[in-house]
Tab-separated table of C-alpha atoms and ligand atoms in Angstrom:
chain	number	residue	atom	x	y	z
A	689	MET	CA	-7.706	4.574	-0.761
A	690	ASP	CA	-11.481	4.236	-2.953
A	691	GLY	CA	-13.695	6.896	-2.881
A	692	ASN	CA	-11.810	10.019	-4.107
A	693	GLY	CA	-14.275	10.915	-6.954
A	694	ARG	CA	-17.411	9.848	-5.345
A	695	TRP	CA	-17.030	12.539	-2.487
A	696	ALA	CA	-15.829	14.851	-4.911
A	697	GLN	CA	-18.812	14.154	-7.131
A	698	ARG	CA	-21.201	14.322	-4.374
A	699	ARG	CA	-20.275	17.719	-3.433
A	700	GLY	CA	-20.676	19.159	-7.283
A	701	LEU	CA	-16.414	19.412	-7.498
A	702	ALA	CA	-14.441	17.847	-10.792
A	703	ARG	CA	-12.988	14.481	-9.936
A	704	VAL	CA	-9.423	15.559	-9.158
A	705	GLU	CA	-10.428	17.938	-6.209
A	706	GLY	CA	-11.221	14.510	-4.531
A	707	HIS	CA	-7.847	13.306	-4.877
A	708	ARG	CA	-6.546	16.585	-3.708
A	709	LYS	CA	-8.329	16.008	-0.405
A	710	GLY	CA	-7.686	12.199	-0.060
A	711	ALA	CA	-3.686	13.222	-0.135
A	712	VAL	CA	-4.251	15.658	2.359
A	713	ALA	CA	-5.917	12.809	4.312
A	714	VAL	CA	-2.642	10.538	3.449
A	715	ARG	CA	-0.518	12.885	5.192
A	716	GLU	CA	-3.041	12.511	8.439
A	717	VAL	CA	-2.705	8.940	8.413
A	718	VAL	CA	0.667	8.399	8.191
A	719	ARG	CA	1.226	10.521	10.711
A	720	ALA	CA	-1.509	8.519	12.724
A	721	SER	CA	0.054	5.189	12.025
A	722	ARG	CA	3.841	6.645	12.703
A	723	GLU	CA	2.391	8.016	16.390
A	724	VAL	CA	0.629	4.437	17.159
A	725	GLY	CA	3.555	2.521	16.589
A	726	LEU	CA	3.100	0.315	13.359
A	727	ARG	CA	5.898	-1.010	11.599
A	728	ALA	CA	4.302	-0.295	7.837
A	729	LEU	CA	1.855	1.125	6.154
A	730	THR	CA	1.139	1.043	2.509
A	731	LEU	CA	-0.793	2.943	0.490
A	732	TYR	CA	-2.180	1.584	-2.854
A	733	ALA	CA	-1.811	5.158	-4.204
A	734	PHE	CA	-2.312	4.087	-8.192
A	735	SER	CA	-2.100	0.447	-9.925
A	736	SER	CA	-1.654	-0.650	-12.977
A	737	GLN	CA	-4.702	-0.196	-14.415
A	738	ASN	CA	-5.032	3.848	-13.196
A	739	TRP	CA	-3.074	4.278	-16.339
A	740	GLN	CA	-6.456	3.876	-18.207
A	741	ARG	CA	-8.196	6.601	-16.626
A	742	PRO	CA	-8.360	9.834	-18.375
A	743	ALA	CA	-5.188	11.979	-18.858
A	744	ASP	CA	-6.191	15.038	-17.185
A	745	GLU	CA	-6.786	12.854	-13.937
A	746	VAL	CA	-3.680	10.473	-14.281
A	747	ALA	CA	-1.925	13.931	-14.548
A	748	THR	CA	-3.487	14.881	-11.380
A	749	LEU	CA	-2.473	12.419	-9.737
A	750	MET	CA	1.272	12.467	-10.968
A	751	GLN	CA	1.666	15.927	-9.666
A	752	LEU	CA	-0.249	15.094	-5.951
A	753	LEU	CA	2.914	12.209	-5.666
A	754	ARG	CA	6.131	14.542	-6.919
A	755	ASP	CA	4.187	17.366	-4.647
A	756	TYR	CA	4.038	14.960	-1.468
A	757	VAL	CA	7.399	13.140	-2.182
A	758	ILE	CA	8.653	16.795	-1.981
A	759	GLU	CA	6.818	18.530	0.509
A	760	GLU	CA	6.876	15.494	3.135
A	761	ARG	CA	9.808	15.009	2.827
A	762	ALA	CA	11.087	16.814	6.138
A	763	GLU	CA	8.230	15.137	8.157
A	764	ILE	CA	9.214	11.656	7.059
A	765	MET	CA	13.070	12.519	7.795
A	766	ASP	CA	12.032	13.937	11.190
A	767	ASN	CA	10.405	10.813	12.141
A	768	ALA	CA	12.667	8.153	10.498
A	769	ILE	CA	10.248	6.835	8.273
A	770	ARG	CA	11.801	4.803	5.215
A	771	LEU	CA	10.160	5.267	2.082
A	772	ILE	CA	10.096	2.254	0.046
A	773	ALA	CA	7.777	1.777	-3.507
A	774	ILE	CA	6.499	-1.275	-5.476
A	775	GLY	CA	5.479	-1.748	-8.693
A	776	ASP	CA	6.387	-0.506	-12.181
A	777	VAL	CA	8.036	2.427	-10.695
A	778	ASP	CA	9.975	3.053	-13.969
A	779	ARG	CA	6.831	3.497	-15.953
A	780	LEU	CA	6.608	7.076	-13.789
A	781	PRO	CA	6.939	10.351	-15.125
A	782	ASP	CA	11.051	11.717	-14.804
A	783	PHE	CA	9.240	14.745	-12.826
A	784	VAL	CA	8.017	11.949	-9.928
A	785	ARG	CA	9.974	9.089	-10.506
A	786	GLU	CA	13.506	11.706	-9.555
A	787	PRO	CA	12.348	13.212	-6.560
A	788	LEU	CA	10.405	9.906	-5.227
A	789	GLU	CA	14.205	7.551	-5.640
A	790	THR	CA	16.147	10.576	-4.417
A	791	LEU	CA	13.756	10.345	-0.754
A	792	MET	CA	14.000	7.061	-0.588
A	793	ARG	CA	17.579	6.878	-1.316
A	794	ASP	CA	18.316	9.482	1.595
A	795	SER	CA	15.685	7.761	4.188
A	796	ALA	CA	16.840	4.288	3.431
A	797	GLY	CA	18.145	4.206	7.213
A	798	ASN	CA	15.044	5.469	8.719
A	799	ARG	CA	14.126	2.644	11.252
A	800	ALA	CA	11.319	3.456	12.625
A	801	MET	CA	8.074	2.792	10.391
A	802	THR	CA	8.236	2.267	6.370
A	803	LEU	CA	6.180	3.620	4.315
A	804	CYS	CA	5.495	2.144	1.495
A	805	LEU	CA	3.646	3.372	-1.843
A	806	ALA	CA	2.478	1.176	-4.528
A	807	LEU	CA	2.882	3.384	-7.839
A	808	SER	CA	2.053	1.709	-11.619
A	809	TYR	CA	0.935	-1.609	-8.747
A	810	GLY	CA	-0.596	-4.274	-9.634
A	811	GLY	CA	-0.673	-7.770	-8.002
A	812	ARG	CA	-0.969	-10.362	-10.590
A	813	GLU	CA	1.975	-8.102	-12.225
A	814	SER	CA	4.119	-8.463	-9.437
A	815	ILE	CA	3.942	-12.349	-9.229
A	816	LEU	CA	4.118	-12.944	-12.568
A	817	SER	CA	7.539	-10.520	-12.214
A	818	THR	CA	8.385	-12.582	-9.480
A	819	THR	CA	7.610	-15.880	-11.329
A	820	ARG	CA	10.086	-14.384	-14.828
A	821	ALA	CA	13.274	-13.408	-11.837
A	822	LEU	CA	12.777	-16.984	-10.280
A	823	CYS	CA	12.344	-19.115	-14.012
A	824	ASP	CA	15.624	-16.926	-15.051
A	825	MET	CA	17.369	-18.176	-12.427
A	826	ALA	CA	16.717	-21.208	-12.586
A	827	ALA	CA	17.557	-21.719	-15.853
A	828	ARG	CA	20.516	-20.196	-15.842
A	829	GLY	CA	21.297	-22.717	-13.094
A	830	THR	CA	21.675	-20.782	-10.308
A	831	LEU	CA	18.795	-21.679	-8.142
A	832	LYS	CA	17.130	-25.101	-8.326
A	833	PRO	CA	13.227	-25.526	-8.217
A	834	GLU	CA	13.254	-27.040	-5.310
A	835	ASP	CA	14.147	-24.035	-3.559
A	836	ILE	CA	10.955	-22.094	-5.069
A	837	THR	CA	9.352	-22.558	-1.198
A	838	GLU	CA	7.111	-19.717	0.111
A	839	ASP	CA	9.601	-18.159	1.704
A	840	ARG	CA	11.800	-18.144	-1.194
A	841	PHE	CA	8.828	-16.228	-3.027
A	842	SER	CA	8.042	-14.267	-0.462
A	843	SER	CA	11.794	-12.905	-0.345
A	844	ALA	CA	11.442	-11.922	-4.536
A	845	LEU	CA	8.624	-9.960	-4.381
A	846	GLN	CA	9.160	-6.050	-3.931
A	847	THR	CA	7.634	-6.226	-0.339
A	848	GLY	CA	10.455	-8.954	0.350
A	849	GLY	CA	11.605	-6.454	3.037
A	850	LEU	CA	8.263	-5.526	4.394
A	851	PRO	CA	6.981	-7.476	8.164
A	852	GLN	CA	3.488	-9.815	7.185
A	853	LEU	CA	0.612	-8.443	6.202
A	854	ASP	CA	-1.573	-8.064	8.712
A	855	LEU	CA	-4.187	-5.483	8.101
A	856	LEU	CA	-5.990	-4.386	5.293
A	857	ILE	CA	-8.368	-1.123	4.750
A	858	ARG	CA	-10.690	-0.866	1.991
A	859	THR	CA	-12.436	2.544	1.835
A	860	SER	CA	-15.653	3.623	0.117
A	861	GLY	CA	-18.208	0.199	0.802
A	862	GLU	CA	-16.270	-1.363	-2.004
A	863	GLU	CA	-15.201	-5.383	-0.987
A	864	ARG	CA	-12.778	-6.384	-3.165
A	865	LEU	CA	-8.856	-6.871	-3.418
A	866	SER	CA	-8.149	-5.144	-7.189
A	867	ASN	CA	-5.319	-6.642	-7.605
A	868	PHE	CA	-3.718	-5.426	-4.444
A	869	LEU	CA	-1.131	-7.447	-2.865
A	870	LEU	CA	-2.887	-10.592	-3.703
A	871	TRP	CA	0.003	-12.939	-2.621
A	872	GLU	CA	0.708	-11.383	0.732
A	873	SER	CA	-3.258	-11.109	1.589
A	874	ALA	CA	-3.122	-14.697	2.086
A	875	TYR	CA	-3.794	-14.299	5.887
A	876	ALA	CA	-4.385	-10.721	6.487
A	877	GLU	CA	-7.545	-9.977	7.743
A	878	PHE	CA	-9.772	-7.190	5.815
A	879	TYR	CA	-11.361	-4.012	7.384
A	880	PHE	CA	-14.271	-2.689	5.360
A	881	THR	CA	-15.873	0.911	6.029
A	882	ASP	CA	-17.798	2.724	3.914
A	883	THR	CA	-15.969	6.329	4.627
A	884	PHE	CA	-14.591	7.529	1.249
A	885	TRP	CA	-11.254	7.962	1.975
A	886	PRO	CA	-11.249	11.626	1.683
A	887	GLU	CA	-12.911	11.337	4.594
A	888	PHE	CA	-10.614	8.618	6.238
A	889	GLY	CA	-8.464	10.227	9.251
A	890	ARG	CA	-6.330	9.247	12.559
A	891	ASP	CA	-9.947	7.798	14.002
A	892	ASP	CA	-10.710	5.713	11.537
A	893	LEU	CA	-7.360	4.174	11.492
A	894	LEU	CA	-8.355	3.511	15.459
A	895	GLY	CA	-11.416	2.418	14.930
A	896	ALA	CA	-9.770	-0.527	11.923
A	897	LEU	CA	-6.858	-1.217	14.539
A	898	GLU	CA	-9.548	-1.438	17.557
A	899	SER	CA	-11.284	-4.725	15.359
A	900	TYR	CA	-8.259	-6.133	14.367
A	901	HIS	CA	-7.561	-6.652	17.821
A	902	GLY	CA	-10.490	-7.802	18.469
A	903	ARG	CA	-9.992	-10.557	16.014
A	904	GLU	CA	-8.621	-14.674	16.789
A	905	ARG	CA	-5.878	-14.986	13.646
A	906	ARG	CA	-5.495	-19.097	13.747
A	907	PHE	CA	-3.517	-19.606	10.179
A	908	GLY	CA	-5.598	-22.530	10.212
A	909	ARG	CA	-5.811	-23.820	13.430
A	910	THR	CA	-7.935	-24.422	16.149
A	911	THR	CA	-8.683	-21.992	18.580
A	912	GLU	CA	-7.771	-23.833	21.210
A	913	GLN	CA	-4.897	-24.749	19.531
A	914	ILE	CA	-4.088	-21.027	19.685
A	915	LEU	CA	-4.871	-20.941	23.521
A	916	ARG	CA	-2.663	-24.020	24.423
A	917	SER	CA	0.051	-21.478	21.721
A	918	HIS	CA	-0.454	-18.688	24.256
A	919	GLY	CA	0.146	-21.085	27.544
B	407	FPP	C1	-9.203	6.062	-5.917
B	407	FPP	O1	-10.213	6.381	-5.935
B	407	FPP	C2	-8.133	6.017	-5.611
B	407	FPP	C3	-6.932	7.210	-6.594
B	407	FPP	C4	-6.959	6.238	-7.903
B	407	FPP	C5	-5.921	7.606	-6.075
B	407	FPP	C6	-4.980	7.709	-5.332
B	407	FPP	C7	-4.233	9.145	-4.720
B	407	FPP	C8	-4.792	9.400	-3.603
B	407	FPP	C9	-5.597	9.267	-2.575
B	407	FPP	C10	-3.658	10.894	-4.426
B	407	FPP	C11	-1.936	10.738	-3.884
B	407	FPP	C12	-1.359	9.562	-3.285
B	407	FPP	C13	-0.808	10.350	-2.511
B	407	FPP	C14	0.107	8.665	-1.775
B	407	FPP	C15	0.260	11.423	-1.974
B	407	FPP	P1	-11.424	6.416	-7.150
B	407	FPP	O2	-10.994	7.646	-7.942
B	407	FPP	O3	-11.266	5.403	-7.815
B	407	FPP	O4	-13.106	7.213	-6.175
B	407	FPP	P2	-13.854	6.372	-6.798
B	407	FPP	O5	-13.841	5.109	-6.793
B	407	FPP	O6	-15.378	6.601	-6.220
B	407	FPP	O7	-14.294	6.599	-7.845
């Protein structure tokens, strides 16, 4: 969700005002995602590296996250949305972690859509911690190294319960992954837009989905093979 800071600075506002407006955009995009029937939406809200930002910016982001999980509770529950989080959630301050964990627990049985917040998240960190956990099982003799397949690894990641990643959207003209869902994005379609996150709304999401639907996903195969497999 990139471009909050620049959106604010271009208006002569403090960067944190961009994050505030960004949180409003989150609400609109989550609602639209649910309405169009997405099975899952993952938002990169705070990276492992974002802890290095100025303390007041980190504090504002933590406050916005707390406000979000408290204020959106009714909307999330009424719309049968399951909330999960990926990343080093234990690093979050208690005033964020506690309401977050409460809503995750209470929404665990919801089935219409999964909303996944990436918090204190890093793709490399995630691959490393999963690797460590599997190595630990192998060392204890509960897992054979040859049983560490792609599927086994995928399901051991924190994203293991999510459907495959189909579309990855990056806002604000940046064209890099920035440590987001590195393993999961192997066959994802990428959509880059110059729009800053605070201005990204329902129509922008629909535009990204339209672009996605126009693409041919071959997963390494040829066009002819794809056409044949569709009968
Ligand atoms: C990156 O833009 C954005 C972030 C580091 C924070 C994203 C957080 C929110 C949108 C609000 C809180 C989240 C939720 C789920 C309620 P940037 O600041 O790097 O922008 P810049 O590239 O223009 O500097």
